[in-house]
PDB file of C-alpha atoms in Angstrom:
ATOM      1  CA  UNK D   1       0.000   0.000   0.000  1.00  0.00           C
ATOM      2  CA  UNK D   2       1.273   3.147  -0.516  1.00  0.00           C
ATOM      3  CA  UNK D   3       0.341   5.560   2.462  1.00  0.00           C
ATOM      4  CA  UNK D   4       0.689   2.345   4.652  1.00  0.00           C
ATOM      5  CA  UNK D   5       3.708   3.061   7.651  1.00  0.00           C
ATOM      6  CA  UNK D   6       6.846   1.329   6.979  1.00  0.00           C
ATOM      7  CA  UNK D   7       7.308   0.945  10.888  1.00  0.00           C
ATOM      8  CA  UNK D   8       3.906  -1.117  12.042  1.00  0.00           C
ATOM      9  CA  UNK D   9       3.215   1.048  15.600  1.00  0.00           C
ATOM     10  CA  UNK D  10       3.679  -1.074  18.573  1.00  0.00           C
ATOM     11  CA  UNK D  11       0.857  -2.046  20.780  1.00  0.00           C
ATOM     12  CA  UNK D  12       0.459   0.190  23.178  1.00  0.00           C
ATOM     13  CA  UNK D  13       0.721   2.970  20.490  1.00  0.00           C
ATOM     14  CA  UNK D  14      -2.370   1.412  18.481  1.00  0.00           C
ATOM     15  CA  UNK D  15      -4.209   1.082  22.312  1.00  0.00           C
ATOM     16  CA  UNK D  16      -3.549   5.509  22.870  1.00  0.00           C
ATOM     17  CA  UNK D  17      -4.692   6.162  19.737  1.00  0.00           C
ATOM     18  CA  UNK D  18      -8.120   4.395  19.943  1.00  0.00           C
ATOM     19  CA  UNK D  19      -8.444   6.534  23.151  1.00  0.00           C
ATOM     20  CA  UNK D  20      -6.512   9.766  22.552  1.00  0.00           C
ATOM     21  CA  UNK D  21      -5.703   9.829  18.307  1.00  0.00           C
ATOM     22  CA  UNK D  22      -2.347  11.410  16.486  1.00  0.00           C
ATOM     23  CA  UNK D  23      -3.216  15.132  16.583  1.00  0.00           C
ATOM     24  CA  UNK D  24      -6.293  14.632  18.797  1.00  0.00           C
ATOM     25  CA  UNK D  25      -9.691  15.197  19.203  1.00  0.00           C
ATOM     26  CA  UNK D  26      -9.880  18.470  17.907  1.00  0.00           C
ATOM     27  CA  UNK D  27      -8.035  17.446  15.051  1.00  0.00           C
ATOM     28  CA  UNK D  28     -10.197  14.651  14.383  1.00  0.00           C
ATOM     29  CA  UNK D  29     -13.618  16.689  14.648  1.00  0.00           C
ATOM     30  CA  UNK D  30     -12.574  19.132  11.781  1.00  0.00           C
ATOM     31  CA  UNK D  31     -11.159  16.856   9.704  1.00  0.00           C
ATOM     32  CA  UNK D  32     -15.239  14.711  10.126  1.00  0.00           C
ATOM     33  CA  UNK D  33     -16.459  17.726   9.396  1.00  0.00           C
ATOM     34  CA  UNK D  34     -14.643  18.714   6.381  1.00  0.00           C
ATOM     35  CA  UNK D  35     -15.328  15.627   4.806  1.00  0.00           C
ATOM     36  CA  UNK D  36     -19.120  16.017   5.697  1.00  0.00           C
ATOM     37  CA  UNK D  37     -19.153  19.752   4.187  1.00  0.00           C
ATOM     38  CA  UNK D  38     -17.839  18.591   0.784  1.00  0.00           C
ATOM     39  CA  UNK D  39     -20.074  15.147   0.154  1.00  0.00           C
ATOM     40  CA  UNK D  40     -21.459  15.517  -3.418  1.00  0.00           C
ATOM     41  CA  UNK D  41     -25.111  15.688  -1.802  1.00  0.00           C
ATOM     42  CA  UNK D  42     -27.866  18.290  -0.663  1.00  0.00           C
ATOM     43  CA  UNK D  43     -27.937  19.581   2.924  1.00  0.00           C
ATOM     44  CA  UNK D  44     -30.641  18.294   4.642  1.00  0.00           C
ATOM     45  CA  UNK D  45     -29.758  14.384   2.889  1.00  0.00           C
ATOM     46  CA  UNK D  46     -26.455  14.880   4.663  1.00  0.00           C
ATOM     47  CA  UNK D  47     -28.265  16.137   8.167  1.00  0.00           C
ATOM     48  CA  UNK D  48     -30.152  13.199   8.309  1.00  0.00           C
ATOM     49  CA  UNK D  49     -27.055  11.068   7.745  1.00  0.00           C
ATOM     50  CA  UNK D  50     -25.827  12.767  10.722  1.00  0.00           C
ATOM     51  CA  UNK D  51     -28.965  11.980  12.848  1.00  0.00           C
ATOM     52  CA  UNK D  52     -28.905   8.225  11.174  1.00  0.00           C
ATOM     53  CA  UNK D  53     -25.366   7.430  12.400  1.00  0.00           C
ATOM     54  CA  UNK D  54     -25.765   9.878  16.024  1.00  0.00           C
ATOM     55  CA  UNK D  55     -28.871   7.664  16.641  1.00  0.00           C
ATOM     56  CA  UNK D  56     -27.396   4.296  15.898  1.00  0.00           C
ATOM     57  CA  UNK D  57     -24.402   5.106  18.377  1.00  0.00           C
ATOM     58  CA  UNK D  58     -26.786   5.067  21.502  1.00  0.00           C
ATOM     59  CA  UNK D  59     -28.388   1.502  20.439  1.00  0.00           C
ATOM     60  CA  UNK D  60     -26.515  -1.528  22.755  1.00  0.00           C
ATOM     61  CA  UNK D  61     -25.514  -3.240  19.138  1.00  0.00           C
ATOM     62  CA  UNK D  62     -21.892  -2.463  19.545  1.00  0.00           C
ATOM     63  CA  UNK D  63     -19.866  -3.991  16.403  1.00  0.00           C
ATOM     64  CA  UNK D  64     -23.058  -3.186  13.582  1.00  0.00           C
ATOM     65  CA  UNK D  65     -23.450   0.252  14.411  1.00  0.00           C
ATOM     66  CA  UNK D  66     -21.950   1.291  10.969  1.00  0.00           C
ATOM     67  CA  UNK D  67     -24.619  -1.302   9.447  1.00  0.00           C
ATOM     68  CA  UNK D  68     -27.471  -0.005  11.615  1.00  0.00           C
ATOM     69  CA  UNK D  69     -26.410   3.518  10.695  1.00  0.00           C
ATOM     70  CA  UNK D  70     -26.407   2.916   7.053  1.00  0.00           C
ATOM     71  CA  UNK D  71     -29.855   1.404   6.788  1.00  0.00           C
ATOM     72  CA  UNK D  72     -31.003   3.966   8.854  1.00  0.00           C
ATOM     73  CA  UNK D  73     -29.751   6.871   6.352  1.00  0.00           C
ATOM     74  CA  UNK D  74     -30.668   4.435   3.497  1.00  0.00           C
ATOM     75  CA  UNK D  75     -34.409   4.122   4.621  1.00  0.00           C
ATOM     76  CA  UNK D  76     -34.610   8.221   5.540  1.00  0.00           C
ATOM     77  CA  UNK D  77     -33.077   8.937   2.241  1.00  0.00           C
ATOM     78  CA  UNK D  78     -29.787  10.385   4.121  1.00  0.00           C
ATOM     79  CA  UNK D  79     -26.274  10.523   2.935  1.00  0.00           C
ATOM     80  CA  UNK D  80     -24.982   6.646   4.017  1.00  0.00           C
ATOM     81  CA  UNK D  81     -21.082   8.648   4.162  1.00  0.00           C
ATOM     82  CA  UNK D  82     -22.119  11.377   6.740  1.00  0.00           C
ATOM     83  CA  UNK D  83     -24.218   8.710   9.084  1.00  0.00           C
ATOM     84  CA  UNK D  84     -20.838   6.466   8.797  1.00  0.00           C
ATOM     85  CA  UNK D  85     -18.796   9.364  10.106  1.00  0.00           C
ATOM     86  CA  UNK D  86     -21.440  10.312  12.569  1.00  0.00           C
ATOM     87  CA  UNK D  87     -21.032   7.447  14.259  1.00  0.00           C
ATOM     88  CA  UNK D  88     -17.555   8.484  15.525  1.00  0.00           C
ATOM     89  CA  UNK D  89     -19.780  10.087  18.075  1.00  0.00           C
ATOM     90  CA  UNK D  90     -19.689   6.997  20.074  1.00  0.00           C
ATOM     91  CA  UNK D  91     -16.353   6.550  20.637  1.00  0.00           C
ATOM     92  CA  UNK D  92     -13.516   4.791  23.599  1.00  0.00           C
ATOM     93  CA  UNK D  93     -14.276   8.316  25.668  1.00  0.00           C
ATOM     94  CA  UNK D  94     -17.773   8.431  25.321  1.00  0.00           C
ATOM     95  CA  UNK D  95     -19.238   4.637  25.006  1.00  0.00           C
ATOM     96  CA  UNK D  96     -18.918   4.360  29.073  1.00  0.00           C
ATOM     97  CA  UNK D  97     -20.808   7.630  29.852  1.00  0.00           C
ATOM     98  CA  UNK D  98     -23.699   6.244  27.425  1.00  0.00           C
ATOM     99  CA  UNK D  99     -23.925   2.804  28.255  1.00  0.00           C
ATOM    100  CA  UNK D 100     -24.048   3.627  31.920  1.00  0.00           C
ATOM    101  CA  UNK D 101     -26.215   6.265  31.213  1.00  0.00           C
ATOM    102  CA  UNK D 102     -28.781   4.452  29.245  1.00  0.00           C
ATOM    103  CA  UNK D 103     -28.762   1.257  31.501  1.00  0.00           C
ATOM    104  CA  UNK D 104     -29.612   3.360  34.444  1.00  0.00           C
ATOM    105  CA  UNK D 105     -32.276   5.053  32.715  1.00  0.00           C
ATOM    106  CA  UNK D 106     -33.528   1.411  31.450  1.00  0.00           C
ATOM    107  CA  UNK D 107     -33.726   0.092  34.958  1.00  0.00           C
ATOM    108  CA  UNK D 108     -36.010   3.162  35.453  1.00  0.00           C
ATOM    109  CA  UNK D 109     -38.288   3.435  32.811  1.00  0.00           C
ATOM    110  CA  UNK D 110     -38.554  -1.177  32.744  1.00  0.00           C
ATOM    111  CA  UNK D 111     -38.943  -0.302  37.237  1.00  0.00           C
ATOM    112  CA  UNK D 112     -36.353  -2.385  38.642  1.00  0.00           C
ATOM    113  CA  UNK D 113     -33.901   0.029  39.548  1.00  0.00           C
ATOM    114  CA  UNK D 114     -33.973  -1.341  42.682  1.00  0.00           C
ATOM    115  CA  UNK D 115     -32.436  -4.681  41.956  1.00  0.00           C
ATOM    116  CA  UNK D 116     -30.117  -3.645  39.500  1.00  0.00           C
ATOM    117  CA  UNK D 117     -26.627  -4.556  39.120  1.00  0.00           C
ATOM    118  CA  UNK D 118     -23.620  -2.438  39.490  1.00  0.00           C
ATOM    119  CA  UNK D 119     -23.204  -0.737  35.953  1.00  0.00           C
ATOM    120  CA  UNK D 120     -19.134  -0.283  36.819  1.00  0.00           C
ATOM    121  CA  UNK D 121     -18.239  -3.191  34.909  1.00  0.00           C
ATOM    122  CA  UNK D 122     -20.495  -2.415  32.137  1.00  0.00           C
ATOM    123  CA  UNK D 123     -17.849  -3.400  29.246  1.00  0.00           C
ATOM    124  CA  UNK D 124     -16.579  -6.430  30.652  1.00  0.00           C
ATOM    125  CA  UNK D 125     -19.912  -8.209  31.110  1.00  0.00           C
ATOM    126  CA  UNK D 126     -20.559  -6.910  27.101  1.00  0.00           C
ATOM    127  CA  UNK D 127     -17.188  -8.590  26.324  1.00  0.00           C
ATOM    128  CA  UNK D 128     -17.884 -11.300  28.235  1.00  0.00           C
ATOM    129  CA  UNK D 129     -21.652 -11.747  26.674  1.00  0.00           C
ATOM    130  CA  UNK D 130     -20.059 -11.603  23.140  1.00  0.00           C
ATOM    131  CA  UNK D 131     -17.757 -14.252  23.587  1.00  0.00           C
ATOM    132  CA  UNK D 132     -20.211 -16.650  25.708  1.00  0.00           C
ATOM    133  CA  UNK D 133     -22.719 -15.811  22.238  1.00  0.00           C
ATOM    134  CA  UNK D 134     -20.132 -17.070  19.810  1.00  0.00           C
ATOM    135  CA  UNK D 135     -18.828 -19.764  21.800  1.00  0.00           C
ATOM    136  CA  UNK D 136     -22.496 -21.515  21.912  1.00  0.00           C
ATOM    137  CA  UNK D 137     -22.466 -20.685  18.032  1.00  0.00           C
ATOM    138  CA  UNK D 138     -19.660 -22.705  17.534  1.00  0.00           C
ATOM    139  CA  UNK D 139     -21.104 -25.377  19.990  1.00  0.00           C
ATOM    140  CA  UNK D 140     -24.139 -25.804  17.598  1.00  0.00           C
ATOM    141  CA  UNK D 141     -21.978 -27.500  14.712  1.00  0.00           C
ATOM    142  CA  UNK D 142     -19.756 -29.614  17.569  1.00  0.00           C
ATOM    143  CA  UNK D 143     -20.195 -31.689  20.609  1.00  0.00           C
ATOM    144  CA  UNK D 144     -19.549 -29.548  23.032  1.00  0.00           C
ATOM    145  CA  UNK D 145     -22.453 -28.091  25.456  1.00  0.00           C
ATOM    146  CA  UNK D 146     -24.600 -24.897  24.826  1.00  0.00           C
ATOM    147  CA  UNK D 147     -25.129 -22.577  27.779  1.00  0.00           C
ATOM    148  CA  UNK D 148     -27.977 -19.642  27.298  1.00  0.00           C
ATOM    149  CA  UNK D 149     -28.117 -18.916  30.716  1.00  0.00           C
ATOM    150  CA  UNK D 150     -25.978 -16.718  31.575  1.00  0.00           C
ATOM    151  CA  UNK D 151     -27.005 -14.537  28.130  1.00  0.00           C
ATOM    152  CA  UNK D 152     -30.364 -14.635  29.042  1.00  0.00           C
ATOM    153  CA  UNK D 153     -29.621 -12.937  32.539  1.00  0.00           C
ATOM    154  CA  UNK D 154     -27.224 -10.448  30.519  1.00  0.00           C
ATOM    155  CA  UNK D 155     -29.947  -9.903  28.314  1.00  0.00           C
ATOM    156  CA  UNK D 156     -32.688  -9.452  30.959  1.00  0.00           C
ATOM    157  CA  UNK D 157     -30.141  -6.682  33.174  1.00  0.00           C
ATOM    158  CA  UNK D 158     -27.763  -5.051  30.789  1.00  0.00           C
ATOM    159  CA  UNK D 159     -29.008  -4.813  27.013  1.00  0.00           C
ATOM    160  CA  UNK D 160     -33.045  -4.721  27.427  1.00  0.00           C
ATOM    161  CA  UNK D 161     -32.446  -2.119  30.126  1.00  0.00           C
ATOM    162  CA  UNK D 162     -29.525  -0.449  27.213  1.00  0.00           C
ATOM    163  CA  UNK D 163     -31.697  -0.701  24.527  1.00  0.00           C
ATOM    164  CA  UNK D 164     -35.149   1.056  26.269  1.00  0.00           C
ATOM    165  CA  UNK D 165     -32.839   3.739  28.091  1.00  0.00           C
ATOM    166  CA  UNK D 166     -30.702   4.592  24.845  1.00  0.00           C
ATOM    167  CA  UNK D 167     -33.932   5.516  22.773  1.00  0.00           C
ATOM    168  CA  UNK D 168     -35.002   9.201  24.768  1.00  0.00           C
ATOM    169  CA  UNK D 169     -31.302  10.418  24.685  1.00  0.00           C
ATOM    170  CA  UNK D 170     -30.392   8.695  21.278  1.00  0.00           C
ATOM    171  CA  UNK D 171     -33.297  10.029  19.459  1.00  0.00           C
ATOM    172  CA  UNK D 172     -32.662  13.780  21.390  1.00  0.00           C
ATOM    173  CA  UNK D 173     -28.683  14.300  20.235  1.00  0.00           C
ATOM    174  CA  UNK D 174     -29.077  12.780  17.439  1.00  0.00           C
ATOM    175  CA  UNK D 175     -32.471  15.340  16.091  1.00  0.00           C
ATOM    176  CA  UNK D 176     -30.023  17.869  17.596  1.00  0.00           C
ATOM    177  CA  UNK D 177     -27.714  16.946  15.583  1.00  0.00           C
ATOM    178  CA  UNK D 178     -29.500  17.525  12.387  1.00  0.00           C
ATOM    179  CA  UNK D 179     -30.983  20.728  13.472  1.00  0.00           C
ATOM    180  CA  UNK D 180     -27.695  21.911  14.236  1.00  0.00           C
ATOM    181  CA  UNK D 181     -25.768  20.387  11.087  1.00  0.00           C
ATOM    182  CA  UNK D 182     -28.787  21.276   9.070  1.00  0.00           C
ATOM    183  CA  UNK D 183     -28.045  25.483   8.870  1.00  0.00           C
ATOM    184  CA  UNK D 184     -24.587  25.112   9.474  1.00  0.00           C
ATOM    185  CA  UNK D 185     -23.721  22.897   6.539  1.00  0.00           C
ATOM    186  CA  UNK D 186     -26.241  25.604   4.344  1.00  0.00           C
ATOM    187  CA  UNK D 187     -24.322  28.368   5.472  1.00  0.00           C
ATOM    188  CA  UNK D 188     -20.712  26.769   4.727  1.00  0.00           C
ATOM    189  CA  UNK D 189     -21.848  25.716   0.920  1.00  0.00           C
ATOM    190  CA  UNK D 190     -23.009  29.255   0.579  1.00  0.00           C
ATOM    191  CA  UNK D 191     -20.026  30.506   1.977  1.00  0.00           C
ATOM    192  CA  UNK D 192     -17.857  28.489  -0.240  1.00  0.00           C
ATOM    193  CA  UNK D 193     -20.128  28.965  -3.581  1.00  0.00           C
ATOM    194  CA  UNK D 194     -19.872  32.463  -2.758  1.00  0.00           C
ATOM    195  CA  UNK D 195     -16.069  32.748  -2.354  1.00  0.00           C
ATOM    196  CA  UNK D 196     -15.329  31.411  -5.629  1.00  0.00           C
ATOM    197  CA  UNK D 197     -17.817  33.082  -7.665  1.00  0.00           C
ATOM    198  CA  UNK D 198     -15.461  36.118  -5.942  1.00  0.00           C
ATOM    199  CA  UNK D 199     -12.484  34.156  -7.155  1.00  0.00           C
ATOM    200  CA  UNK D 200     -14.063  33.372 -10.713  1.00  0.00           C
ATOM    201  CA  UNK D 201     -14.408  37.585 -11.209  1.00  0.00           C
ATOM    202  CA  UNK D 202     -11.235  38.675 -10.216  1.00  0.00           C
ATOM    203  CA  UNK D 203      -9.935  36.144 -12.845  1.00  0.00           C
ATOM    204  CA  UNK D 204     -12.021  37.816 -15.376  1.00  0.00           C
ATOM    205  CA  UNK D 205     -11.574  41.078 -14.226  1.00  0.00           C
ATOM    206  CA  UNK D 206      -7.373  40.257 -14.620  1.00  0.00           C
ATOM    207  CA  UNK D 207      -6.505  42.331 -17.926  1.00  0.00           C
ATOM    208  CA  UNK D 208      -5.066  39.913 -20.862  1.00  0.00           C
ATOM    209  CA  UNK D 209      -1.780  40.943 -22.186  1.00  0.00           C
ATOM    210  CA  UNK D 210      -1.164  41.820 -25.247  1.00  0.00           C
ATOM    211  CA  UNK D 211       1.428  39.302 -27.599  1.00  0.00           C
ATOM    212  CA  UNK D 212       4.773  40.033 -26.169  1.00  0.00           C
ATOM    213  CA  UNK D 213       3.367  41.809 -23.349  1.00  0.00           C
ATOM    214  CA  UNK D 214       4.448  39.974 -20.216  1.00  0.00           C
ATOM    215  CA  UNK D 215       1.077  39.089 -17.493  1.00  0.00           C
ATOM    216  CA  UNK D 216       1.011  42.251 -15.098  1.00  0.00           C
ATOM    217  CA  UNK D 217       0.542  41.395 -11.278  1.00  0.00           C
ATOM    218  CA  UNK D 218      -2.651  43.219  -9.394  1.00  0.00           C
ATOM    219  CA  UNK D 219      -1.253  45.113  -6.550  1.00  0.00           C
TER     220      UNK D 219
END
């Protein structure tokens, strides 16, 4: 490849930069948001890919939230590119605050807050559910024993409550998001159309020299 790194980074280099990436968060943002600005489509398609892939980032389907986020912009007619980049909304920083924040909110709104478990090691028990998921997969085509128990209890107290809680603030940020992306993407293609119809002028305006003349500078 040829923008591939000769030197592969090490591991705990890979590890920072899915928590804290080269240039940083800042960085990052406007560089999402330059590529949104120029996608070859109309304003409001790309706003709802931006509410598309904001929305899917609050659902508890962690490794298909680029999927669910392109259906979603597929089905509202949305730019599948800006809901893909959207989704960089849920991210290592912010996944934690959201999941906690959704289970807790589950337990409320399905009332059994009171019996709850502790929501501390919220990414473990996900890790943990994965693997127990693919590991009775795998026991379906081989001898070994299948054991649903333990999913069913992790689906009962982590991603029921995950899923209910993560609609109200989901489907908030992420209409937020398109009302704020909506006028702000307008105004930055105006902006830009506007600029080089300036630029396209003072081209024209530029007198043409004359054969042997040499091309005079403006001032």
């Amino acid at each position: 490849m040829i923008f591939r790194r000769r030197d592969k980074p090490a591991l705990a280099e890979r590890l920072r930069a899915l928590v804290w990436p080269r240039g940083g968060w800042g960085r990052g943002i406007r560089y999402v948001w330059a590529r949104m600005t120029r996608l070859p489509d109309p304003p409001h398609r790309i706003a709802r890919g931006i509410w598309a892939g904001v929305f899917a980032s609050f659902t508890p389907l962690f490794g298909a939230h680029l999927g669910l986020a392109a259906v979603l912009a597929w089905v509202l007619r949305g730019n599948v590119i800006a809901a893909l980049l959207a989704t960089l909304v849920g991210n290592p920083l912010t996944f934690p605050l959201i999941a906690v924040a959704s289970i807790q909110l589950g337990h409320m709104i399905l009332g059994n807050a009171v019996d709850a478990p502790p929501t501390a090691d919220i990414l473990f028990v996900f890790g943990q559910a994965g693997a127990e998921f693919w590991a009775n997969v795998r026991a379906m085509v081989t001898s070994e024993p299948t054991q649903w128990g333990r999913l069913y209890s992790f689906y009962h107290w982590y991603f029921l409550p995950y899923l209910v809680g993560g609609l109200a603030p989901g489907l908030f940020l992420a209409t937020a998001g398109y009302l704020v992306s909506l006028p702000m993407i307008t105004a930055f293609r105006a902006l830009r159309d506007r600029r080089r119809r300036e630029r396209a002028e003072l081209k024209r305006a530029r007198p043409v020299p004359l054969p042997g003349q040499s091309p005079t500078r403006p001032v």
